[in-house]
Amino acid sequence: MAQWTSAVGASQLARLLRSQDTRDAVAPAGRRIPAYRGLSDGVRLLVLEGRVPVAARLPAERELAAALSVSRTTVAAAYEALRAEGFLESRRGSGSWTAVPAGNPLPTRGLEPLPPEAAGSMIDLGCAALPAPEPWLTRGVQGAMEHLPLYAHTHGDYPAGLPALRQALADRYTARGIPTMPEQIMVTTGAMGAVAALCRQITRPGERVAVDSPSYANILQLMRDAGARLVPVALTDRLAGWDIPAWRQVMRDAAPRMAYVVADFHNPTGTLATEDQRRRLVDAARAAGTVLVVDETMAELRLDDVEMPRPVCAFDPAGSNVITVGSVSKAFWAGMRIGWVRAAPDLIRSLVAARAFADLGSPVLEQLAIVSLLEGDGWEQAVRIRRDQARENRDAIVAALRRHLPDWEFSVPAGGLTLWARTGGLSGSRIAEAGERLGVRVPSGPRFGVDGAFEGFVRLPFTVSGAVADEAASRLAAAARHVASGTAAGEVETPHSFVA
């Protein structure tokens, strides 16, 4: 029986490999790295990043050689090197498929949190999430406990969310100038739960979904797993927002059933879409019959004194064409796992009905904690703490990058939690791999793109400051030097433990 569970075509693998070739690989002594070694390193990186799944059948040697315009001998030698390292297994008659060596953790395709026990030796720049703003988390939970007895006498399942939280969220939209009823709100298990529910309700496997390019990595993978055909639409040059002519063309030519965009302090670039861009994108989506899903999870994280445009849903207040997704994860704390959908009441009813076959509802205690914060001034004070912390971290990271990596290019975002850096012509995937061995964990650009795009970028979240930010940039600079010199991954020295 074959041991592989999926397959990667020769043209697809060649495209992914070519995306890594941002600079010719040269060994430290000036010798060029053998072609087979560059090929085996490239496949290994794709497996480690999860861009080629484990147990995926690779193309035959002859097919890949033709797709890469190299000799079959080169491919054969690369495959043999991968087998020797434990990244490839083969069986006569079944071909060769990807693997991971014994003792190695399985690669993940998302941006999973680093286990807390690894914090002593690894600086984690993988997740854009900050610790809870105290004492407001504790006060919110204490307020929830006061109201919990009333709900403890019920079954505890509220598929649409607690009525009190739906009302509070609707009131916040109304206060922002978008009249909203509680019937337009469904509380979800985080923003990911909201987008997952919308994908199930709106799209079918094989249908097109237009997305920002780059976009949030975990959402892209969620949509891939749901069977969506992603259609990337690039941001404007210099990350000045949406390219509306490009969006109009995609909506006209590809006719996507749904589009997913991040208008407020975009993840990963930090871009803030202008009000005119928002209005024109809604008009384009309406004309094309495309449902526009707008992610507002970063909307409250304005770090500089910039004028905030009206929300995208202001140009479709009834929610018939624009669906808004929100969450407390970025503005407050990811551990709460509370998100929501704002849409037309009929869609909310359909989402609630379908939830009987998903998770039935979000935790009552966490919802009550958010209600407790929203009813007083706790929420605003907690968000103020979050903004101050993110601003301090952002400034520290920017200063450290300019000090240690002056050739890296980036725009300093006016809000949000992430910075998008061009890595001076080096492979972001290779920097990420070398960085992890040097004690700094950073996601590479291709995680945020489609089909290998953005190899020359990494994303840096605003999660560390002071000496830790400086040390992170120092380790990234060391990783970049290793990549530039062509040092093999196994030759990168592991750092000593680092404690902030």
Coordinates of C-alpha atoms in Angstrom, one line a residue, residues 95 197 334 348 447 463:
G95 CA 7.3 6.5 -5.7
A197 CA -18.9 29.8 9.7
A334 CA -6.6 36.2 22.6
I348 CA -27.5 35.6 11.0
R447 CA 2.9 31.9 4.7
T463 CA 5.2 41.5 21.0

